[in-house]
């Protein structure tokens, strides 16, 4: 395990960082479960300066809980929230891949994305966005979720060729904070719709505008409202002077120009009415590349970066865990030990079936009556080691049914020779008789132990003797 790795709560291990933004740092993480189960996750750690602010944390947590209600393959949703002291973490599925921002910045050839590839990625994002806009609470009440921070940094292009939207829940917190924390959303101004810049609410139309700005940038290779200063960027957004992408990139068709420009209309009423409507028009204007083509483009542009990331994940996945017992595993206790012990051999089970028939024919109902009174004594005489093992292990467990205590431990222990000189085979038969007794009745009720005088006068721990041919001759006094 790397030096930076440590336990977070009972179920997670914090690994190396993958990326850092204005509000949080994303780390590799490992989710732990019972029986050695684990899986790789992404842990987003809120920066310390925000973790200490109660108002920020409360807003962050409230919206993270709402965002967790989104379930769509193109949305990387929040799976859990963990607090460790003053630290706050969001747990998300780990998706191998890179952000669209990283892809365009790290491309080995040019920063532009081919129209078919851009269409495929944005269609996935719009489908996830539509699912969020239409999400409802358990009682059917619309949640009216709006992302508010659609940007290349928040679009993940997976190694499987699918585009995904990330950071639901975090976005609204960032939007609320932008008016009180100077510089918090620096860099996201490029994708804000004009109505939000002017102080109005950010609604569905605002998300459509931001998605259009991302598509324009992917096609052209630079932000649509790029300028030297924030003031200049703001002025360009408010003026709304947007040129068609084809003016900078001839491979963009006129039909695709029209789709992008409609998404970037200055007036919210003139834009696509929904993410679904935007997606339908985009699919016609620029048929999307298949996932295999997106994967190939991803490998071509950022292959070395992806390989480095994969190696980092593999190293973290196989690293040893810290030497601290997880409560999830510690709670298994003796139950886990019993379940992982070697199973009885097949021929022993078959031999036990033969013994069962012999016992029923020879002893009949009288034997079962004797077993009900002296089962524990008989088991003690034939398999003392197995009985001791059962007692130690069952005591360590939560209270178990008598059937489990009688059968499970003894079944995996080899039979011991009896005190009366019986053969190993006879001991095995006696052991199987104990199993029969346990199965043939409901769980035994507690009963008082026989007195010392009774044991001395009548010892039926072995209720038979063997004749010269090895046949069992049952004692009359033990069959009463």
Short mmCIF file of C-alpha atoms in Angstrom, two decimals:
data_model
loop_
_atom_site.label_atom_id
_atom_site.label_comp_id
_atom_site.label_asym_id
_atom_site.label_seq_id
_atom_site.Cartn_x
_atom_site.Cartn_y
_atom_site.Cartn_z
CA UNK A 1 0.00 0.00 0.00
CA UNK A 2 1.29 3.43 -0.83
CA UNK A 3 2.42 5.66 2.00
CA UNK A 4 -0.50 8.02 1.40
CA UNK A 5 -3.13 5.31 1.84
CA UNK A 6 -5.15 5.12 5.03
CA UNK A 7 -8.46 3.88 6.37
CA UNK A 8 -11.52 6.09 6.09
CA UNK A 9 -14.19 4.91 8.48
CA UNK A 10 -14.91 1.19 8.57
CA UNK A 11 -15.42 0.50 4.87
CA UNK A 12 -12.99 2.53 2.80
CA UNK A 13 -9.28 2.98 2.12
CA UNK A 14 -8.08 6.32 0.76
CA UNK A 15 -5.53 6.00 -2.03
CA UNK A 16 -3.45 8.35 -4.18
CA UNK A 17 -5.01 11.47 -5.63
CA UNK A 18 -6.13 11.56 -9.25
CA UNK A 19 -7.15 15.18 -9.76
CA UNK A 20 -7.82 18.36 -7.84
CA UNK A 21 -10.33 21.15 -8.40
CA UNK A 22 -11.56 24.29 -6.73
CA UNK A 23 -13.64 22.52 -4.08
CA UNK A 24 -12.24 19.01 -3.76
CA UNK A 25 -9.56 16.47 -4.61
CA UNK A 26 -10.45 13.13 -6.19
CA UNK A 27 -8.62 10.06 -4.86
CA UNK A 28 -8.57 6.42 -5.73
CA UNK A 29 -10.38 4.48 -3.05
CA UNK A 30 -11.13 0.94 -2.04
CA UNK A 31 -14.47 -0.16 -0.63
CA UNK A 32 -14.19 -3.09 1.78
CA UNK A 33 -16.69 -5.81 2.54
CA UNK A 34 -17.01 -9.21 4.17
CA UNK A 35 -15.10 -12.31 3.03
CA UNK A 36 -12.27 -10.25 1.55
CA UNK A 37 -14.57 -8.42 -0.89
CA UNK A 38 -13.33 -5.10 -2.19
CA UNK A 39 -13.83 -2.85 -5.19
CA UNK A 40 -12.20 0.30 -6.50
CA UNK A 41 -14.15 3.53 -6.03
CA UNK A 42 -13.47 7.24 -6.38
CA UNK A 43 -13.33 9.28 -3.17
CA UNK A 44 -13.84 13.01 -3.52
CA UNK A 45 -12.43 14.86 -0.52
CA UNK A 46 -13.76 18.34 0.20
CA UNK A 47 -10.90 20.80 0.69
CA UNK A 48 -10.14 21.55 4.31
CA UNK A 49 -11.04 25.23 4.10
CA UNK A 50 -14.58 24.22 3.13
CA UNK A 51 -14.86 21.28 5.54
CA UNK A 52 -14.52 23.70 8.45
CA UNK A 53 -17.43 25.88 7.24
CA UNK A 54 -20.67 24.50 8.70
CA UNK A 55 -22.89 26.26 6.15
CA UNK A 56 -20.93 24.89 3.22
CA UNK A 57 -20.88 21.39 4.66
CA UNK A 58 -24.62 21.39 5.39
CA UNK A 59 -25.45 22.51 1.85
CA UNK A 60 -22.94 20.06 0.40
CA UNK A 61 -24.44 17.12 2.31
CA UNK A 62 -28.07 18.02 1.65
CA UNK A 63 -27.60 18.19 -2.09
CA UNK A 64 -25.36 15.14 -2.22
CA UNK A 65 -28.24 13.15 -0.73
CA UNK A 66 -30.63 14.45 -3.37
CA UNK A 67 -28.14 13.82 -6.17
CA UNK A 68 -27.76 10.21 -5.03
CA UNK A 69 -31.30 9.61 -6.32
CA UNK A 70 -30.09 9.85 -9.95
CA UNK A 71 -29.65 6.40 -11.50
CA UNK A 72 -28.52 6.47 -15.10
CA UNK A 73 -25.59 4.80 -16.90
CA UNK A 74 -24.36 8.19 -18.15
CA UNK A 75 -24.33 9.83 -14.73
CA UNK A 76 -21.63 9.04 -12.18
CA UNK A 77 -23.82 9.32 -9.11
CA UNK A 78 -22.88 9.68 -5.47
CA UNK A 79 -22.99 6.31 -3.68
CA UNK A 80 -22.11 7.28 -0.11
CA UNK A 81 -21.04 10.15 2.12
CA UNK A 82 -18.34 9.57 4.74
CA UNK A 83 -17.16 11.86 7.50
CA UNK A 84 -13.80 11.19 9.16
CA UNK A 85 -13.13 13.75 11.85
CA UNK A 86 -13.13 17.13 10.12
CA UNK A 87 -12.85 15.54 6.67
CA UNK A 88 -15.78 14.96 4.33
CA UNK A 89 -15.77 12.47 1.45
CA UNK A 90 -18.17 11.65 -1.37
CA UNK A 91 -17.98 8.06 -2.62
CA UNK A 92 -18.58 7.51 -6.34
CA UNK A 93 -18.12 4.68 -8.80
CA UNK A 94 -14.64 4.65 -10.29
CA UNK A 95 -14.81 4.83 -14.08
CA UNK A 96 -11.54 4.27 -15.98
CA UNK A 97 -11.05 7.15 -18.39
CA UNK A 98 -10.25 10.85 -18.53
CA UNK A 99 -12.19 14.08 -18.40
CA UNK A 100 -12.99 15.77 -21.68
CA UNK A 101 -10.88 18.72 -20.52
CA UNK A 102 -7.89 16.44 -19.95
CA UNK A 103 -8.40 14.79 -23.31
CA UNK A 104 -8.45 18.03 -25.25
CA UNK A 105 -5.51 19.45 -23.31
CA UNK A 106 -3.47 16.27 -23.58
CA UNK A 107 -4.14 15.30 -27.18
CA UNK A 108 -0.96 14.45 -29.04
CA UNK A 109 -2.20 15.82 -32.36
CA UNK A 110 -4.76 18.62 -32.07
CA UNK A 111 -7.25 19.66 -29.38
CA UNK A 112 -10.27 19.38 -31.67
CA UNK A 113 -12.61 16.42 -31.36
CA UNK A 114 -13.93 14.85 -34.60
CA UNK A 115 -17.65 15.64 -35.07
CA UNK A 116 -18.78 12.01 -34.83
CA UNK A 117 -16.77 11.49 -31.62
CA UNK A 118 -18.00 14.75 -30.12
CA UNK A 119 -21.57 13.82 -31.02
CA UNK A 120 -21.26 10.40 -29.34
CA UNK A 121 -19.89 11.86 -26.11
CA UNK A 122 -22.38 14.75 -25.93
CA UNK A 123 -25.32 12.47 -26.72
CA UNK A 124 -24.41 10.32 -23.71
CA UNK A 125 -24.14 13.42 -21.55
CA UNK A 126 -27.48 14.80 -22.74
CA UNK A 127 -29.19 11.48 -22.01
CA UNK A 128 -27.84 11.54 -18.47
CA UNK A 129 -28.83 15.18 -18.12
CA UNK A 130 -32.39 14.45 -19.22
CA UNK A 131 -32.61 11.70 -16.59
CA UNK A 132 -31.52 14.18 -13.92
CA UNK A 133 -33.96 16.86 -15.06
CA UNK A 134 -36.81 14.35 -14.86
CA UNK A 135 -35.79 12.70 -11.57
CA UNK A 136 -38.43 12.37 -8.87
CA UNK A 137 -38.50 11.57 -5.18
CA UNK A 138 -39.85 8.26 -3.86
CA UNK A 139 -43.32 9.77 -3.58
CA UNK A 140 -43.22 10.99 -7.19
CA UNK A 141 -42.48 14.63 -6.38
CA UNK A 142 -40.22 16.18 -9.07
CA UNK A 143 -36.78 17.02 -7.68
CA UNK A 144 -36.09 19.67 -10.34
CA UNK A 145 -32.40 18.80 -10.39
CA UNK A 146 -30.25 21.11 -12.47
CA UNK A 147 -26.54 20.45 -12.87
CA UNK A 148 -25.43 24.11 -13.01
CA UNK A 149 -21.81 23.25 -13.76
CA UNK A 150 -21.64 21.46 -17.11
CA UNK A 151 -18.11 21.87 -18.42
CA UNK A 152 -15.37 19.72 -20.00
CA UNK A 153 -13.98 19.16 -16.49
CA UNK A 154 -17.25 17.50 -15.46
CA UNK A 155 -17.62 15.23 -18.48
CA UNK A 156 -15.85 11.90 -18.21
CA UNK A 157 -14.97 9.90 -21.33
CA UNK A 158 -14.65 6.31 -20.18
CA UNK A 159 -12.31 3.66 -21.49
CA UNK A 160 -15.49 1.85 -22.57
CA UNK A 161 -16.23 4.65 -25.05
CA UNK A 162 -19.14 6.19 -23.13
CA UNK A 163 -19.50 9.79 -21.99
CA UNK A 164 -20.65 10.44 -18.43
CA UNK A 165 -21.64 13.49 -16.45
CA UNK A 166 -20.11 13.90 -13.01
CA UNK A 167 -20.45 16.20 -9.99
CA UNK A 168 -24.19 16.38 -9.50
CA UNK A 169 -24.86 17.79 -6.06
CA UNK A 170 -21.50 19.52 -5.86
CA UNK A 171 -22.49 21.90 -8.65
CA UNK A 172 -25.30 23.62 -6.81
CA UNK A 173 -23.11 24.16 -3.78
CA UNK A 174 -20.52 25.80 -6.00
CA UNK A 175 -23.16 28.02 -7.59
CA UNK A 176 -24.42 29.20 -4.23
CA UNK A 177 -20.92 29.93 -3.10
CA UNK A 178 -19.81 31.89 -6.15
CA UNK A 179 -21.37 35.09 -4.85
CA UNK A 180 -19.68 34.85 -1.46
CA UNK A 181 -16.37 33.07 -2.13
CA UNK A 182 -14.33 35.01 -4.65
CA UNK A 183 -12.56 32.81 -7.17
CA UNK A 184 -14.32 29.59 -6.16
CA UNK A 185 -15.81 28.96 -9.61
CA UNK A 186 -12.97 30.50 -11.57
CA UNK A 187 -12.72 28.81 -14.95
CA UNK A 188 -16.42 27.85 -15.08
CA UNK A 189 -17.50 31.33 -16.16
CA UNK A 190 -16.83 30.27 -19.74
CA UNK A 191 -19.88 27.97 -19.69
CA UNK A 192 -22.41 30.09 -17.76
CA UNK A 193 -25.57 31.17 -19.63
CA UNK A 194 -26.21 34.92 -19.89
CA UNK A 195 -29.24 34.84 -17.58
CA UNK A 196 -27.10 33.42 -14.77
CA UNK A 197 -24.38 35.99 -15.39
CA UNK A 198 -27.09 38.62 -14.98
CA UNK A 199 -28.14 37.10 -11.65
CA UNK A 200 -31.15 35.00 -12.62
CA UNK A 201 -31.77 31.39 -11.61
CA UNK A 202 -29.99 28.58 -13.42
CA UNK A 203 -32.64 26.26 -14.88
CA UNK A 204 -32.91 23.53 -17.49
CA UNK A 205 -32.34 26.06 -20.28
CA UNK A 206 -29.10 27.03 -18.57
CA UNK A 207 -27.88 23.42 -18.64
CA UNK A 208 -28.75 23.25 -22.35
CA UNK A 209 -26.68 26.39 -22.98
CA UNK A 210 -23.69 25.01 -21.06
CA UNK A 211 -23.83 21.73 -22.98
CA UNK A 212 -23.90 23.71 -26.23
CA UNK A 213 -20.81 25.66 -25.13
CA UNK A 214 -18.99 22.39 -24.43
CA UNK A 215 -19.94 20.98 -27.85
CA UNK A 216 -18.76 24.17 -29.59
CA UNK A 217 -15.41 23.96 -27.78
CA UNK A 218 -14.94 20.27 -28.58
CA UNK A 219 -15.51 20.89 -32.29
CA UNK A 220 -13.39 24.04 -32.58
CA UNK A 221 -10.67 23.35 -30.02
CA UNK A 222 -11.12 26.47 -27.89
CA UNK A 223 -13.87 27.93 -25.64
CA UNK A 224 -16.64 29.77 -27.46
CA UNK A 225 -16.30 32.85 -25.20
CA UNK A 226 -12.52 32.74 -24.78
CA UNK A 227 -10.97 36.06 -23.71
CA UNK A 228 -8.03 37.35 -21.68
CA UNK A 229 -9.92 38.39 -18.55
CA UNK A 230 -13.06 37.46 -16.67
CA UNK A 231 -14.52 40.84 -17.53
CA UNK A 232 -13.95 40.26 -21.22
CA UNK A 233 -15.47 36.78 -20.99
CA UNK A 234 -18.53 38.19 -19.23
CA UNK A 235 -18.95 40.85 -21.91
CA UNK A 236 -18.86 38.27 -24.69
CA UNK A 237 -21.46 36.10 -22.94
CA UNK A 238 -23.80 39.05 -22.42
CA UNK A 239 -23.46 40.26 -26.00
CA UNK A 240 -24.14 36.76 -27.28
CA UNK A 241 -22.12 37.05 -30.47
CA UNK A 242 -21.48 33.39 -31.34
CA UNK A 243 -19.97 32.33 -34.64
CA UNK A 244 -20.83 28.96 -36.20
CA UNK A 245 -18.27 26.21 -35.44
CA UNK A 246 -17.70 25.58 -39.16
CA UNK A 247 -16.05 28.99 -39.47
CA UNK A 248 -13.11 27.60 -37.49
CA UNK A 249 -13.49 23.91 -38.37
CA UNK A 250 -14.55 23.10 -41.95
CA UNK A 251 -15.42 19.48 -41.10
CA UNK A 252 -18.48 20.71 -39.19
CA UNK A 253 -21.62 20.54 -41.32
CA UNK A 254 -24.21 23.30 -41.65
CA UNK A 255 -26.75 21.05 -39.96
CA UNK A 256 -24.46 20.66 -36.96
CA UNK A 257 -23.84 24.42 -36.95
CA UNK A 258 -27.57 25.00 -36.62
CA UNK A 259 -27.93 22.56 -33.72
CA UNK A 260 -25.07 24.13 -31.76
CA UNK A 261 -26.16 27.72 -32.39
CA UNK A 262 -29.72 26.98 -31.23
CA UNK A 263 -28.34 25.60 -27.95
CA UNK A 264 -26.33 28.83 -27.53
CA UNK A 265 -29.19 31.25 -28.16
CA UNK A 266 -28.98 34.33 -25.91
CA UNK A 267 -32.67 34.04 -25.05
CA UNK A 268 -33.50 30.96 -22.98
CA UNK A 269 -36.90 30.70 -24.70
CA UNK A 270 -35.26 30.21 -28.10
CA UNK A 271 -33.03 27.31 -27.05
CA UNK A 272 -33.84 23.61 -27.21
CA UNK A 273 -36.64 23.03 -24.72
CA UNK A 274 -34.94 20.06 -23.11
CA UNK A 275 -31.82 17.95 -23.15
CA UNK A 276 -33.81 15.25 -24.94
CA UNK A 277 -34.82 17.64 -27.74
CA UNK A 278 -31.21 18.80 -28.08
CA UNK A 279 -30.04 15.16 -28.27
CA UNK A 280 -32.59 14.21 -30.93
CA UNK A 281 -31.48 17.06 -33.20
CA UNK A 282 -27.78 16.32 -32.62
CA UNK A 283 -28.23 12.66 -33.51
CA UNK A 284 -29.66 13.60 -36.91
CA UNK A 285 -27.18 16.39 -37.69
CA UNK A 286 -24.08 14.44 -36.64
CA UNK A 287 -24.58 10.67 -36.42
CA UNK A 288 -22.52 9.48 -33.44
CA UNK A 289 -19.49 7.25 -33.74
CA UNK A 290 -19.85 3.76 -32.21
CA UNK A 291 -18.29 3.12 -28.82
CA UNK A 292 -15.43 1.17 -30.43
CA UNK A 293 -14.46 4.24 -32.46
CA UNK A 294 -14.53 6.41 -29.33
CA UNK A 295 -12.27 3.91 -27.56
CA UNK A 296 -9.84 3.92 -30.47
CA UNK A 297 -9.74 7.73 -30.54
CA UNK A 298 -9.19 7.78 -26.78
CA UNK A 299 -6.25 5.38 -27.05
CA UNK A 300 -4.77 7.32 -29.97
CA UNK A 301 -4.90 10.70 -28.25
CA UNK A 302 -4.08 9.77 -24.65
CA UNK A 303 -2.86 6.17 -24.68
CA UNK A 304 0.22 6.67 -22.45
CA UNK A 305 -1.80 8.61 -19.88
CA UNK A 306 -4.44 5.88 -19.74
CA UNK A 307 -1.80 3.16 -19.36
CA UNK A 308 -0.15 5.06 -16.53
CA UNK A 309 -3.49 5.44 -14.78
CA UNK A 310 -4.30 1.75 -15.23
CA UNK A 311 -0.98 0.77 -13.67
CA UNK A 312 -1.64 3.06 -10.74
CA UNK A 313 -5.04 1.47 -10.17
CA UNK A 314 -3.66 -2.08 -10.41
CA UNK A 315 -0.91 -1.33 -7.89
CA UNK A 316 -3.41 0.15 -5.45
CA UNK A 317 -5.86 -2.71 -5.91
CA UNK A 318 -3.36 -5.44 -4.99
CA UNK A 319 -1.65 -3.51 -2.19
CA UNK A 320 -1.97 -4.90 1.32
CA UNK A 321 -4.55 -3.36 3.60
CA UNK A 322 -3.53 -1.52 6.76
CA UNK A 323 -3.15 -3.82 9.78
CA UNK A 324 -6.44 -2.77 11.32
CA UNK A 325 -9.27 -5.30 11.51
CA UNK A 326 -12.38 -4.10 9.79
CA UNK A 327 -15.50 -4.32 11.97
CA UNK A 328 -17.30 -5.88 9.01
CA UNK A 329 -14.88 -8.81 9.04
CA UNK A 330 -14.42 -8.95 12.78
CA UNK A 331 -18.15 -9.47 13.24
CA UNK A 332 -18.00 -12.71 11.26
CA UNK A 333 -16.04 -14.40 14.07
CA UNK A 334 -16.48 -18.12 14.48
CA UNK A 335 -19.25 -18.32 11.90
CA UNK A 336 -16.75 -17.52 9.18
CA UNK A 337 -14.32 -20.11 10.59
CA UNK A 338 -16.97 -22.82 10.57
CA UNK A 339 -17.98 -22.10 6.99
CA UNK A 340 -14.39 -22.16 5.71
CA UNK A 341 -13.39 -25.45 7.37
CA UNK A 342 -12.80 -28.50 5.10
CA UNK A 343 -15.97 -30.25 4.04
CA UNK A 344 -16.60 -33.95 4.97
CA UNK A 345 -15.33 -36.47 2.43
CA UNK A 346 -17.85 -38.00 0.06
CA UNK A 347 -17.18 -41.62 1.09
CA UNK A 348 -17.86 -40.74 4.71
CA UNK A 349 -21.32 -39.50 3.74
CA UNK A 350 -22.05 -42.71 1.84
CA UNK A 351 -20.82 -44.81 4.77
CA UNK A 352 -23.07 -42.82 7.05
CA UNK A 353 -26.09 -43.76 4.93
CA UNK A 354 -25.27 -47.48 5.32
CA UNK A 355 -24.87 -47.00 9.05
CA UNK A 356 -28.25 -45.29 9.22
CA UNK A 357 -29.99 -48.30 7.65
CA UNK A 358 -28.20 -50.70 10.01
CA UNK A 359 -29.15 -48.69 13.04
CA UNK A 360 -32.81 -48.45 12.10
CA UNK A 361 -33.06 -52.20 11.45
CA UNK A 362 -31.12 -53.31 14.54
CA UNK A 363 -32.23 -50.82 17.13
CA UNK A 364 -35.60 -49.52 15.95
CA UNK A 365 -37.50 -47.07 18.03
CA UNK A 366 -35.74 -48.18 21.24
CA UNK A 367 -32.41 -46.84 20.00
CA UNK A 368 -33.90 -43.46 19.20
CA UNK A 369 -35.44 -43.36 22.66
CA UNK A 370 -32.04 -44.07 24.16
CA UNK A 371 -30.47 -41.40 21.98
CA UNK A 372 -32.92 -38.78 23.24
CA UNK A 373 -31.77 -39.44 26.82
CA UNK A 374 -28.06 -40.03 26.35
CA UNK A 375 -27.03 -38.36 23.11
CA UNK A 376 -24.53 -36.02 24.67
CA UNK A 377 -22.91 -38.88 26.63
CA UNK A 378 -22.67 -41.06 23.54
CA UNK A 379 -21.05 -38.27 21.51
CA UNK A 380 -18.59 -37.65 24.35
CA UNK A 381 -17.53 -41.28 24.36
CA UNK A 382 -17.06 -41.57 20.60
CA UNK A 383 -15.69 -38.20 19.53
CA UNK A 384 -14.41 -36.22 22.52
CA UNK A 385 -12.07 -34.08 20.40
CA UNK A 386 -14.81 -33.06 17.97
CA UNK A 387 -17.16 -32.25 20.84
CA UNK A 388 -14.58 -30.04 22.51
CA UNK A 389 -13.96 -28.28 19.22
CA UNK A 390 -17.70 -27.74 18.76
CA UNK A 391 -18.07 -26.31 22.25
CA UNK A 392 -15.22 -23.86 21.81
CA UNK A 393 -16.40 -22.66 18.44
CA UNK A 394 -20.11 -22.50 19.17
CA UNK A 395 -19.46 -20.55 22.37
CA UNK A 396 -17.57 -18.00 20.30
CA UNK A 397 -20.55 -17.54 17.99
CA UNK A 398 -23.89 -15.88 18.51
CA UNK A 399 -26.38 -18.39 20.04
CA UNK A 400 -26.98 -21.16 17.54
CA UNK A 401 -29.64 -23.84 17.23
CA UNK A 402 -28.80 -27.19 18.89
CA UNK A 403 -28.92 -28.88 15.49
CA UNK A 404 -26.09 -26.67 14.21
CA UNK A 405 -24.06 -27.30 17.33
CA UNK A 406 -24.52 -31.07 17.08
CA UNK A 407 -23.95 -31.59 13.38
CA UNK A 408 -21.64 -28.96 11.89
CA UNK A 409 -18.57 -29.29 14.12
CA UNK A 410 -18.68 -33.07 14.49
CA UNK A 411 -19.17 -33.67 10.77
CA UNK A 412 -15.70 -32.41 9.87
CA UNK A 413 -13.78 -34.21 12.64
CA UNK A 414 -12.52 -37.80 12.19
CA UNK A 415 -14.14 -40.28 14.59
CA UNK A 416 -12.08 -41.46 17.57
CA UNK A 417 -11.89 -45.04 18.86
CA UNK A 418 -14.35 -45.67 21.67
CA UNK A 419 -13.31 -46.30 25.27
CA UNK A 420 -14.87 -49.75 25.12
CA UNK A 421 -12.49 -50.98 22.41
CA UNK A 422 -14.79 -50.46 19.42
CA UNK A 423 -13.16 -50.23 16.00
CA UNK A 424 -12.75 -47.03 14.04
CA UNK A 425 -15.66 -48.11 11.84
CA UNK A 426 -17.84 -48.57 14.91
CA UNK A 427 -16.88 -45.15 16.12
CA UNK A 428 -17.91 -43.73 12.76
CA UNK A 429 -21.25 -45.52 13.08
CA UNK A 430 -21.74 -44.07 16.50
CA UNK A 431 -20.97 -40.63 15.13
CA UNK A 432 -23.52 -41.06 12.36
CA UNK A 433 -26.08 -42.16 14.93
CA UNK A 434 -25.54 -38.85 16.65
CA UNK A 435 -26.28 -37.11 13.38
CA UNK A 436 -29.43 -39.19 12.92
CA UNK A 437 -30.59 -38.27 16.39
CA UNK A 438 -30.07 -34.60 15.69
CA UNK A 439 -31.93 -34.71 12.38
CA UNK A 440 -34.79 -36.94 13.54
CA UNK A 441 -35.99 -34.50 16.19
CA UNK A 442 -36.56 -30.79 16.63
CA UNK A 443 -34.03 -28.73 18.57
CA UNK A 444 -33.54 -30.41 21.97
CA UNK A 445 -34.81 -28.62 25.08
CA UNK A 446 -32.44 -28.19 28.05
CA UNK A 447 -32.61 -31.08 30.52
CA UNK A 448 -30.92 -31.67 33.87
CA UNK A 449 -27.70 -33.68 33.89
CA UNK A 450 -27.95 -37.16 35.47
CA UNK A 451 -26.84 -37.40 39.07
CA UNK A 452 -23.53 -39.03 40.03
CA UNK A 453 -25.33 -41.96 41.65
CA UNK A 454 -27.38 -42.60 38.52
CA UNK A 455 -24.27 -42.58 36.32
CA UNK A 456 -22.56 -45.06 38.61
CA UNK A 457 -25.47 -47.51 38.73
CA UNK A 458 -26.40 -47.32 35.03
CA UNK A 459 -23.73 -46.39 32.47
CA UNK A 460 -25.31 -46.32 29.00
CA UNK A 461 -22.79 -44.11 27.29
CA UNK A 462 -22.07 -47.16 25.07
CA UNK A 463 -25.40 -49.03 25.08
CA UNK A 464 -24.11 -52.21 23.41
CA UNK A 465 -21.29 -54.74 23.27
CA UNK A 466 -19.74 -56.56 20.30
CA UNK A 467 -19.93 -60.33 19.82
CA UNK A 468 -17.20 -62.46 18.21
CA UNK A 469 -18.46 -61.60 14.72
CA UNK A 470 -18.55 -57.89 15.37
CA UNK A 471 -22.33 -57.66 15.75
CA UNK A 472 -23.78 -55.26 18.28
CA UNK A 473 -25.62 -56.75 21.24
CA UNK A 474 -27.59 -53.96 22.94
CA UNK A 475 -27.84 -53.95 26.72
CA UNK A 476 -31.37 -54.61 27.89
CA UNK A 477 -31.15 -52.09 30.74
CA UNK A 478 -30.16 -49.34 28.29
CA UNK A 479 -33.20 -49.92 26.07
CA UNK A 480 -35.79 -49.07 28.71
#
